[in-house]
Amino acid sequence: MENDLLKMLLSAYDAQLRQGAEMLSADSVDQDGPLWRGKFGDRGFVSYRSLEGVAGQALDNLIAQTIAHYAADLQITSFEWKTRGNDIPADLPQRLSAHGLQAEDPETVMLGEANLLAQSVPLPDGVTLRRIDDQRDPYPDVVRAARAQELAFGHPSNVDDLMRLIEKGAGRVELWVAETPQEVVCVGRLEIIPGTEFTGLWGGGTLPEWRGRGLYRALTAARAQSALARGARYLHSDCTRFSRPILERSGMLAVMTTTPYVWRR
């Protein structure tokens, strides 16, 4: 039964969440054969549904053309070629590496029914949940959220990137926080994907000293409830080893891995 569900979810993922669905907030998009190449500020992103039939020298040429495409745009500082565990041909990662792209840490693609995660979760005393993107001026709260992400992930979080996502999303991108009166302690986004049954869970992080107290589960539940209210059936997330157990306990399933390969100028 679970194998059938996994196949169904993976088929829906490939059909609905690749190519154009990954370009919704792009500044510009062009296509080269099976590739969709987006520009997001100073970063590029490569998506595709399938590379079946593109192998050997033809694949090397496609990779080289993509590098040349982004290198010619002096505003671009890096681009990501997002590989999935079910990609063919199987030697795609080796060919990307041979062209100088660097593999980053793999993540797990999690999929599941939104109603499984939309359960009430108690919060620690003094902590409240709030959506912050839908106010007249979200910028001050976005600065606080970005600072919390920096502390959670251990690397800088770009406030301008978060604001661009909110503004380009025009209500499609929700930014949620768990906070005390003193600080934001957990952050996460919900991204509605028009024309699909899915919403995405992104950017979830909790301050180290607040982990293990149910904040990520509570923020996930709040986003799941919002997704259901907006007509979504499924949630998806590319998650780290830290968030995967929480999502699995809520009923989401690991369907495959995803590994970014990154070119930097």
PDB file of C-alpha atoms in Angstrom:
ATOM      1  CA  MET A   1       0.000   0.000   0.000  1.00  0.00           C
ATOM      2  CA  GLU A   2       2.763   2.447   0.963  1.00  0.00           C
ATOM      3  CA  ASN A   3       4.671   1.666  -2.252  1.00  0.00           C
ATOM      4  CA  ASP A   4       1.580   2.538  -4.292  1.00  0.00           C
ATOM      5  CA  LEU A   5       1.208   5.797  -2.355  1.00  0.00           C
ATOM      6  CA  LEU A   6       4.859   6.644  -2.882  1.00  0.00           C
ATOM      7  CA  LYS A   7       4.543   6.066  -6.623  1.00  0.00           C
ATOM      8  CA  MET A   8       1.427   8.224  -6.765  1.00  0.00           C
ATOM      9  CA  LEU A   9       3.067  11.057  -4.815  1.00  0.00           C
ATOM     10  CA  LEU A  10       6.240  10.918  -6.885  1.00  0.00           C
ATOM     11  CA  SER A  11       4.253  10.981 -10.120  1.00  0.00           C
ATOM     12  CA  ALA A  12       2.293  14.017  -8.892  1.00  0.00           C
ATOM     13  CA  TYR A  13       5.542  15.705  -7.840  1.00  0.00           C
ATOM     14  CA  ASP A  14       7.187  15.216 -11.241  1.00  0.00           C
ATOM     15  CA  ALA A  15       4.078  16.346 -13.102  1.00  0.00           C
ATOM     16  CA  GLN A  16       3.206  19.372 -10.965  1.00  0.00           C
ATOM     17  CA  LEU A  17       6.286  20.689  -9.164  1.00  0.00           C
ATOM     18  CA  ARG A  18       9.031  20.837 -11.752  1.00  0.00           C
ATOM     19  CA  GLN A  19       9.714  23.242 -14.637  1.00  0.00           C
ATOM     20  CA  GLY A  20       7.315  26.207 -14.488  1.00  0.00           C
ATOM     21  CA  ALA A  21       6.230  25.613 -10.895  1.00  0.00           C
ATOM     22  CA  GLU A  22       9.803  26.333  -9.776  1.00  0.00           C
ATOM     23  CA  MET A  23       9.914  29.594 -11.748  1.00  0.00           C
ATOM     24  CA  LEU A  24       6.909  31.383 -10.247  1.00  0.00           C
ATOM     25  CA  SER A  25       8.976  34.074  -8.514  1.00  0.00           C
ATOM     26  CA  ALA A  26      11.680  34.349 -11.192  1.00  0.00           C
ATOM     27  CA  ASP A  27      12.595  37.734 -12.656  1.00  0.00           C
ATOM     28  CA  SER A  28      12.955  36.082 -16.063  1.00  0.00           C
ATOM     29  CA  VAL A  29      12.831  32.579 -17.565  1.00  0.00           C
ATOM     30  CA  ASP A  30      14.099  31.043 -20.793  1.00  0.00           C
ATOM     31  CA  GLN A  31      14.129  27.498 -22.131  1.00  0.00           C
ATOM     32  CA  ASP A  32      16.870  25.465 -23.763  1.00  0.00           C
ATOM     33  CA  GLY A  33      15.646  22.030 -24.833  1.00  0.00           C
ATOM     34  CA  PRO A  34      14.323  20.303 -21.682  1.00  0.00           C
ATOM     35  CA  LEU A  35      15.776  22.956 -19.366  1.00  0.00           C
ATOM     36  CA  TRP A  36      13.970  25.875 -17.778  1.00  0.00           C
ATOM     37  CA  ARG A  37      16.518  28.508 -16.733  1.00  0.00           C
ATOM     38  CA  GLY A  38      15.388  31.174 -14.294  1.00  0.00           C
ATOM     39  CA  LYS A  39      16.951  34.326 -12.932  1.00  0.00           C
ATOM     40  CA  PHE A  40      16.220  35.288  -9.326  1.00  0.00           C
ATOM     41  CA  GLY A  41      18.042  38.504  -8.514  1.00  0.00           C
ATOM     42  CA  ASP A  42      21.751  37.662  -8.748  1.00  0.00           C
ATOM     43  CA  ARG A  43      21.165  33.897  -8.740  1.00  0.00           C
ATOM     44  CA  GLY A  44      20.134  31.421 -11.417  1.00  0.00           C
ATOM     45  CA  PHE A  45      18.154  28.215 -11.121  1.00  0.00           C
ATOM     46  CA  VAL A  46      17.816  25.275 -13.531  1.00  0.00           C
ATOM     47  CA  SER A  47      14.719  23.049 -13.618  1.00  0.00           C
ATOM     48  CA  TYR A  48      13.471  20.266 -15.877  1.00  0.00           C
ATOM     49  CA  ARG A  49      10.999  17.429 -15.767  1.00  0.00           C
ATOM     50  CA  SER A  50      13.136  14.827 -17.499  1.00  0.00           C
ATOM     51  CA  LEU A  51      16.455  14.578 -19.334  1.00  0.00           C
ATOM     52  CA  GLU A  52      15.500  11.271 -20.922  1.00  0.00           C
ATOM     53  CA  GLY A  53      17.141  10.981 -24.328  1.00  0.00           C
ATOM     54  CA  VAL A  54      19.877  13.520 -23.476  1.00  0.00           C
ATOM     55  CA  ALA A  55      23.097  11.682 -22.674  1.00  0.00           C
ATOM     56  CA  GLY A  56      26.822  11.595 -23.341  1.00  0.00           C
ATOM     57  CA  GLN A  57      28.148  14.468 -25.436  1.00  0.00           C
ATOM     58  CA  ALA A  58      24.678  15.957 -25.861  1.00  0.00           C
ATOM     59  CA  LEU A  59      24.354  16.287 -22.090  1.00  0.00           C
ATOM     60  CA  ASP A  60      27.845  17.761 -21.786  1.00  0.00           C
ATOM     61  CA  ASN A  61      26.907  20.324 -24.443  1.00  0.00           C
ATOM     62  CA  LEU A  62      23.709  21.232 -22.581  1.00  0.00           C
ATOM     63  CA  ILE A  63      25.638  21.755 -19.338  1.00  0.00           C
ATOM     64  CA  ALA A  64      28.280  23.860 -21.096  1.00  0.00           C
ATOM     65  CA  GLN A  65      25.603  25.975 -22.799  1.00  0.00           C
ATOM     66  CA  THR A  66      23.924  26.589 -19.453  1.00  0.00           C
ATOM     67  CA  ILE A  67      27.176  27.687 -17.833  1.00  0.00           C
ATOM     68  CA  ALA A  68      27.813  30.038 -20.769  1.00  0.00           C
ATOM     69  CA  HIS A  69      24.253  31.389 -20.513  1.00  0.00           C
ATOM     70  CA  TYR A  70      24.656  32.429 -16.882  1.00  0.00           C
ATOM     71  CA  ALA A  71      28.307  33.487 -17.210  1.00  0.00           C
ATOM     72  CA  ALA A  72      27.297  35.953 -19.944  1.00  0.00           C
ATOM     73  CA  ASP A  73      24.978  37.739 -17.498  1.00  0.00           C
ATOM     74  CA  LEU A  74      27.352  39.726 -15.288  1.00  0.00           C
ATOM     75  CA  GLN A  75      24.634  40.262 -12.688  1.00  0.00           C
ATOM     76  CA  ILE A  76      24.552  36.526 -11.962  1.00  0.00           C
ATOM     77  CA  THR A  77      26.938  35.429  -9.210  1.00  0.00           C
ATOM     78  CA  SER A  78      25.858  31.762  -9.044  1.00  0.00           C
ATOM     79  CA  PHE A  79      23.327  29.285 -10.346  1.00  0.00           C
ATOM     80  CA  GLU A  80      21.899  26.025  -9.033  1.00  0.00           C
ATOM     81  CA  TRP A  81      21.213  22.915 -11.095  1.00  0.00           C
ATOM     82  CA  LYS A  82      18.768  21.026  -8.881  1.00  0.00           C
ATOM     83  CA  THR A  83      19.160  17.266  -9.336  1.00  0.00           C
ATOM     84  CA  ARG A  84      16.773  14.618  -8.012  1.00  0.00           C
ATOM     85  CA  GLY A  85      17.420  11.033  -7.044  1.00  0.00           C
ATOM     86  CA  ASN A  86      15.225   9.735  -9.867  1.00  0.00           C
ATOM     87  CA  ASP A  87      16.987  11.733 -12.600  1.00  0.00           C
ATOM     88  CA  ILE A  88      18.287  10.033 -15.699  1.00  0.00           C
ATOM     89  CA  PRO A  89      20.892   9.584 -17.031  1.00  0.00           C
ATOM     90  CA  ALA A  90      22.475   8.193 -13.884  1.00  0.00           C
ATOM     91  CA  ASP A  91      25.830   9.883 -14.597  1.00  0.00           C
ATOM     92  CA  LEU A  92      24.353  13.416 -14.514  1.00  0.00           C
ATOM     93  CA  PRO A  93      26.015  14.254 -11.146  1.00  0.00           C
ATOM     94  CA  GLN A  94      29.431  13.166 -12.409  1.00  0.00           C
ATOM     95  CA  ARG A  95      29.039  15.253 -15.565  1.00  0.00           C
ATOM     96  CA  LEU A  96      27.970  18.329 -13.596  1.00  0.00           C
ATOM     97  CA  SER A  97      31.011  17.925 -11.345  1.00  0.00           C
ATOM     98  CA  ALA A  98      33.276  17.538 -14.365  1.00  0.00           C
ATOM     99  CA  HIS A  99      32.059  20.936 -15.580  1.00  0.00           C
ATOM    100  CA  GLY A 100      32.992  22.559 -12.271  1.00  0.00           C
ATOM    101  CA  LEU A 101      29.668  22.597 -10.453  1.00  0.00           C
ATOM    102  CA  GLN A 102      29.955  21.837  -6.737  1.00  0.00           C
ATOM    103  CA  ALA A 103      27.583  19.425  -4.985  1.00  0.00           C
ATOM    104  CA  GLU A 104      25.996  20.782  -1.825  1.00  0.00           C
ATOM    105  CA  ASP A 105      24.462  18.739   0.969  1.00  0.00           C
ATOM    106  CA  PRO A 106      21.675  16.413  -0.212  1.00  0.00           C
ATOM    107  CA  GLU A 107      18.196  16.852   1.207  1.00  0.00           C
ATOM    108  CA  THR A 108      15.173  14.579   1.345  1.00  0.00           C
ATOM    109  CA  VAL A 109      12.020  15.336  -0.656  1.00  0.00           C
ATOM    110  CA  MET A 110       9.062  14.855   1.686  1.00  0.00           C
ATOM    111  CA  LEU A 111       5.436  14.701   0.468  1.00  0.00           C
ATOM    112  CA  GLY A 112       2.175  14.136   2.278  1.00  0.00           C
ATOM    113  CA  GLU A 113      -1.438  15.082   2.902  1.00  0.00           C
ATOM    114  CA  ALA A 114      -1.781  18.543   4.447  1.00  0.00           C
ATOM    115  CA  ASN A 115      -4.526  17.401   6.800  1.00  0.00           C
ATOM    116  CA  LEU A 116      -2.086  15.015   8.505  1.00  0.00           C
ATOM    117  CA  LEU A 117       0.027  17.957   9.662  1.00  0.00           C
ATOM    118  CA  ALA A 118      -2.767  20.403  10.477  1.00  0.00           C
ATOM    119  CA  GLN A 119      -3.147  19.200  14.057  1.00  0.00           C
ATOM    120  CA  SER A 120      -3.106  21.502  17.071  1.00  0.00           C
ATOM    121  CA  VAL A 121       0.307  21.601  18.780  1.00  0.00           C
ATOM    122  CA  PRO A 122       0.752  23.171  22.250  1.00  0.00           C
ATOM    123  CA  LEU A 123       3.263  25.996  22.532  1.00  0.00           C
ATOM    124  CA  PRO A 124       5.665  26.725  25.398  1.00  0.00           C
ATOM    125  CA  ASP A 125       4.549  29.469  27.754  1.00  0.00           C
ATOM    126  CA  GLY A 126       5.199  32.929  26.353  1.00  0.00           C
ATOM    127  CA  VAL A 127       5.478  31.825  22.705  1.00  0.00           C
ATOM    128  CA  THR A 128       2.962  32.889  20.045  1.00  0.00           C
ATOM    129  CA  LEU A 129       2.611  32.183  16.310  1.00  0.00           C
ATOM    130  CA  ARG A 130       2.053  34.862  13.704  1.00  0.00           C
ATOM    131  CA  ARG A 131       2.023  35.353   9.948  1.00  0.00           C
ATOM    132  CA  ILE A 132       4.094  38.464   9.180  1.00  0.00           C
ATOM    133  CA  ASP A 133       3.993  38.948   5.402  1.00  0.00           C
ATOM    134  CA  ASP A 134       0.413  40.249   5.224  1.00  0.00           C
ATOM    135  CA  GLN A 135       0.855  43.529   7.100  1.00  0.00           C
ATOM    136  CA  ARG A 136       1.178  47.013   5.602  1.00  0.00           C
ATOM    137  CA  ASP A 137       4.933  47.126   6.190  1.00  0.00           C
ATOM    138  CA  PRO A 138       6.400  43.673   6.847  1.00  0.00           C
ATOM    139  CA  TYR A 139      10.023  44.811   6.554  1.00  0.00           C
ATOM    140  CA  PRO A 140      10.850  45.268  10.285  1.00  0.00           C
ATOM    141  CA  ASP A 141       9.478  41.816  11.121  1.00  0.00           C
ATOM    142  CA  VAL A 142      11.217  40.277   8.105  1.00  0.00           C
ATOM    143  CA  VAL A 143      14.518  41.673   9.437  1.00  0.00           C
ATOM    144  CA  ARG A 144      13.813  39.930  12.767  1.00  0.00           C
ATOM    145  CA  ALA A 145      12.901  36.702  10.965  1.00  0.00           C
ATOM    146  CA  ALA A 146      16.059  36.811   8.856  1.00  0.00           C
ATOM    147  CA  ARG A 147      18.141  37.259  12.005  1.00  0.00           C
ATOM    148  CA  ALA A 148      16.478  34.187  13.516  1.00  0.00           C
ATOM    149  CA  GLN A 149      17.260  32.189  10.355  1.00  0.00           C
ATOM    150  CA  GLU A 150      20.904  33.223  10.619  1.00  0.00           C
ATOM    151  CA  LEU A 151      21.056  31.953  14.189  1.00  0.00           C
ATOM    152  CA  ALA A 152      19.175  28.754  13.287  1.00  0.00           C
ATOM    153  CA  PHE A 153      21.174  27.829  10.185  1.00  0.00           C
ATOM    154  CA  GLY A 154      24.579  29.300  11.025  1.00  0.00           C
ATOM    155  CA  HIS A 155      24.896  31.326   7.826  1.00  0.00           C
ATOM    156  CA  PRO A 156      23.609  34.725   6.625  1.00  0.00           C
ATOM    157  CA  SER A 157      19.963  35.135   5.598  1.00  0.00           C
ATOM    158  CA  ASN A 158      19.265  37.825   2.993  1.00  0.00           C
ATOM    159  CA  VAL A 159      16.475  40.196   4.003  1.00  0.00           C
ATOM    160  CA  ASP A 160      16.168  41.536   0.449  1.00  0.00           C
ATOM    161  CA  ASP A 161      15.667  38.006  -0.886  1.00  0.00           C
ATOM    162  CA  LEU A 162      12.856  37.379   1.609  1.00  0.00           C
ATOM    163  CA  MET A 163      11.213  40.696   0.755  1.00  0.00           C
ATOM    164  CA  ARG A 164      11.491  39.960  -2.972  1.00  0.00           C
ATOM    165  CA  LEU A 165       9.810  36.576  -2.434  1.00  0.00           C
ATOM    166  CA  ILE A 166       6.964  38.220  -0.530  1.00  0.00           C
ATOM    167  CA  GLU A 167       6.519  41.024  -3.058  1.00  0.00           C
ATOM    168  CA  LYS A 168       6.760  38.808  -6.142  1.00  0.00           C
ATOM    169  CA  GLY A 169       4.470  36.268  -4.508  1.00  0.00           C
ATOM    170  CA  ALA A 170       1.684  38.848  -4.058  1.00  0.00           C
ATOM    171  CA  GLY A 171       0.060  36.867  -1.242  1.00  0.00           C
ATOM    172  CA  ARG A 172       1.197  33.481  -2.547  1.00  0.00           C
ATOM    173  CA  VAL A 173       4.199  33.398  -0.171  1.00  0.00           C
ATOM    174  CA  GLU A 174       3.413  33.371   3.535  1.00  0.00           C
ATOM    175  CA  LEU A 175       6.107  33.994   6.170  1.00  0.00           C
ATOM    176  CA  TRP A 176       5.351  32.637   9.641  1.00  0.00           C
ATOM    177  CA  VAL A 177       7.186  33.084  12.939  1.00  0.00           C
ATOM    178  CA  ALA A 178       7.065  31.769  16.479  1.00  0.00           C
ATOM    179  CA  GLU A 179       8.160  34.492  18.851  1.00  0.00           C
ATOM    180  CA  THR A 180       8.542  35.567  22.430  1.00  0.00           C
ATOM    181  CA  PRO A 181       8.163  39.216  23.462  1.00  0.00           C
ATOM    182  CA  GLN A 182      11.930  39.517  23.056  1.00  0.00           C
ATOM    183  CA  GLU A 183      12.765  37.681  19.808  1.00  0.00           C
ATOM    184  CA  VAL A 184      11.737  35.467  16.907  1.00  0.00           C
ATOM    185  CA  VAL A 185      12.632  31.883  17.843  1.00  0.00           C
ATOM    186  CA  CYS A 186      11.361  29.878  14.824  1.00  0.00           C
ATOM    187  CA  VAL A 187      10.685  30.804  11.180  1.00  0.00           C
ATOM    188  CA  GLY A 188       9.071  29.090   8.191  1.00  0.00           C
ATOM    189  CA  ARG A 189       7.517  29.902   4.806  1.00  0.00           C
ATOM    190  CA  LEU A 190       4.486  28.497   3.036  1.00  0.00           C
ATOM    191  CA  GLU A 191       4.451  28.865  -0.747  1.00  0.00           C
ATOM    192  CA  ILE A 192       1.211  28.351  -2.663  1.00  0.00           C
ATOM    193  CA  ILE A 193       1.732  26.839  -6.118  1.00  0.00           C
ATOM    194  CA  PRO A 194      -1.108  27.887  -8.431  1.00  0.00           C
ATOM    195  CA  GLY A 195      -2.561  25.236 -10.703  1.00  0.00           C
ATOM    196  CA  THR A 196      -1.337  22.366  -8.531  1.00  0.00           C
ATOM    197  CA  GLU A 197      -2.523  20.397  -5.506  1.00  0.00           C
ATOM    198  CA  PHE A 198       0.623  21.347  -3.574  1.00  0.00           C
ATOM    199  CA  THR A 199       1.986  23.962  -1.249  1.00  0.00           C
ATOM    200  CA  GLY A 200       5.624  24.067  -0.192  1.00  0.00           C
ATOM    201  CA  LEU A 201       7.164  24.247   3.269  1.00  0.00           C
ATOM    202  CA  TRP A 202      10.435  26.181   3.112  1.00  0.00           C
ATOM    203  CA  GLY A 203      12.992  27.927   5.276  1.00  0.00           C
ATOM    204  CA  GLY A 204      12.000  26.266   8.545  1.00  0.00           C
ATOM    205  CA  GLY A 205      14.495  26.861  11.319  1.00  0.00           C
ATOM    206  CA  THR A 206      14.532  27.083  15.118  1.00  0.00           C
ATOM    207  CA  LEU A 207      17.074  28.806  17.358  1.00  0.00           C
ATOM    208  CA  PRO A 208      19.358  26.126  18.860  1.00  0.00           C
ATOM    209  CA  GLU A 209      18.365  26.843  22.460  1.00  0.00           C
ATOM    210  CA  TRP A 210      14.659  26.437  21.570  1.00  0.00           C
ATOM    211  CA  ARG A 211      14.900  23.101  19.758  1.00  0.00           C
ATOM    212  CA  GLY A 212      13.063  20.062  21.080  1.00  0.00           C
ATOM    213  CA  ARG A 213      10.149  22.106  22.433  1.00  0.00           C
ATOM    214  CA  GLY A 214       7.638  21.612  19.616  1.00  0.00           C
ATOM    215  CA  LEU A 215       8.077  24.965  17.854  1.00  0.00           C
ATOM    216  CA  TYR A 216       8.825  23.553  14.414  1.00  0.00           C
ATOM    217  CA  ARG A 217       5.861  21.166  14.668  1.00  0.00           C
ATOM    218  CA  ALA A 218       3.582  24.008  15.758  1.00  0.00           C
ATOM    219  CA  LEU A 219       4.740  26.294  12.952  1.00  0.00           C
ATOM    220  CA  THR A 220       4.333  23.446  10.463  1.00  0.00           C
ATOM    221  CA  ALA A 221       0.809  22.780  11.750  1.00  0.00           C
ATOM    222  CA  ALA A 222      -0.114  26.460  11.357  1.00  0.00           C
ATOM    223  CA  ARG A 223       1.170  26.470   7.784  1.00  0.00           C
ATOM    224  CA  ALA A 224      -0.664  23.223   7.027  1.00  0.00           C
ATOM    225  CA  GLN A 225      -3.909  24.734   8.319  1.00  0.00           C
ATOM    226  CA  SER A 226      -3.365  27.759   6.087  1.00  0.00           C
ATOM    227  CA  ALA A 227      -2.646  25.492   3.112  1.00  0.00           C
ATOM    228  CA  LEU A 228      -5.900  23.596   3.650  1.00  0.00           C
ATOM    229  CA  ALA A 229      -7.839  26.860   3.946  1.00  0.00           C
ATOM    230  CA  ARG A 230      -6.419  27.865   0.572  1.00  0.00           C
ATOM    231  CA  GLY A 231      -7.516  24.644  -1.101  1.00  0.00           C
ATOM    232  CA  ALA A 232      -4.280  22.651  -1.167  1.00  0.00           C
ATOM    233  CA  ARG A 233      -4.245  18.900  -0.685  1.00  0.00           C
ATOM    234  CA  TYR A 234      -0.541  18.099  -0.396  1.00  0.00           C
ATOM    235  CA  LEU A 235       2.514  19.577   1.287  1.00  0.00           C
ATOM    236  CA  HIS A 236       6.068  19.154   0.083  1.00  0.00           C
ATOM    237  CA  SER A 237       9.402  20.021   1.620  1.00  0.00           C
ATOM    238  CA  ASP A 238      13.078  19.550   0.826  1.00  0.00           C
ATOM    239  CA  CYS A 239      14.214  18.828   4.355  1.00  0.00           C
ATOM    240  CA  THR A 240      17.407  18.338   6.301  1.00  0.00           C
ATOM    241  CA  ARG A 241      18.152  15.485   8.668  1.00  0.00           C
ATOM    242  CA  PHE A 242      16.895  17.695  11.503  1.00  0.00           C
ATOM    243  CA  SER A 243      13.365  18.311  10.185  1.00  0.00           C
ATOM    244  CA  ARG A 244      12.832  14.962   8.454  1.00  0.00           C
ATOM    245  CA  PRO A 245      11.936  12.999  11.641  1.00  0.00           C
ATOM    246  CA  ILE A 246       9.379  15.634  12.644  1.00  0.00           C
ATOM    247  CA  LEU A 247       7.697  15.569   9.238  1.00  0.00           C
ATOM    248  CA  GLU A 248       7.753  11.751   9.180  1.00  0.00           C
ATOM    249  CA  ARG A 249       6.067  11.578  12.569  1.00  0.00           C
ATOM    250  CA  SER A 250       3.353  13.838  11.144  1.00  0.00           C
ATOM    251  CA  GLY A 251       2.716  11.435   8.268  1.00  0.00           C
ATOM    252  CA  MET A 252       4.816  12.797   5.425  1.00  0.00           C
ATOM    253  CA  LEU A 253       6.794  10.325   3.321  1.00  0.00           C
ATOM    254  CA  ALA A 254      10.333  10.486   1.967  1.00  0.00           C
ATOM    255  CA  VAL A 255      10.078   9.940  -1.791  1.00  0.00           C
ATOM    256  CA  MET A 256      13.653  10.662  -2.946  1.00  0.00           C
ATOM    257  CA  THR A 257      16.702  12.829  -2.399  1.00  0.00           C
ATOM    258  CA  THR A 258      17.599  16.120  -4.061  1.00  0.00           C
ATOM    259  CA  THR A 259      21.116  17.524  -4.411  1.00  0.00           C
ATOM    260  CA  PRO A 260      21.950  21.037  -5.618  1.00  0.00           C
ATOM    261  CA  TYR A 261      24.930  21.436  -7.926  1.00  0.00           C
ATOM    262  CA  VAL A 262      26.143  25.030  -7.840  1.00  0.00           C
ATOM    263  CA  TRP A 263      28.252  27.131 -10.211  1.00  0.00           C
ATOM    264  CA  ARG A 264      29.833  30.273  -8.797  1.00  0.00           C
ATOM    265  CA  ARG A 265      31.490  33.047 -10.709  1.00  0.00           C
TER     266      ARG A 265
END
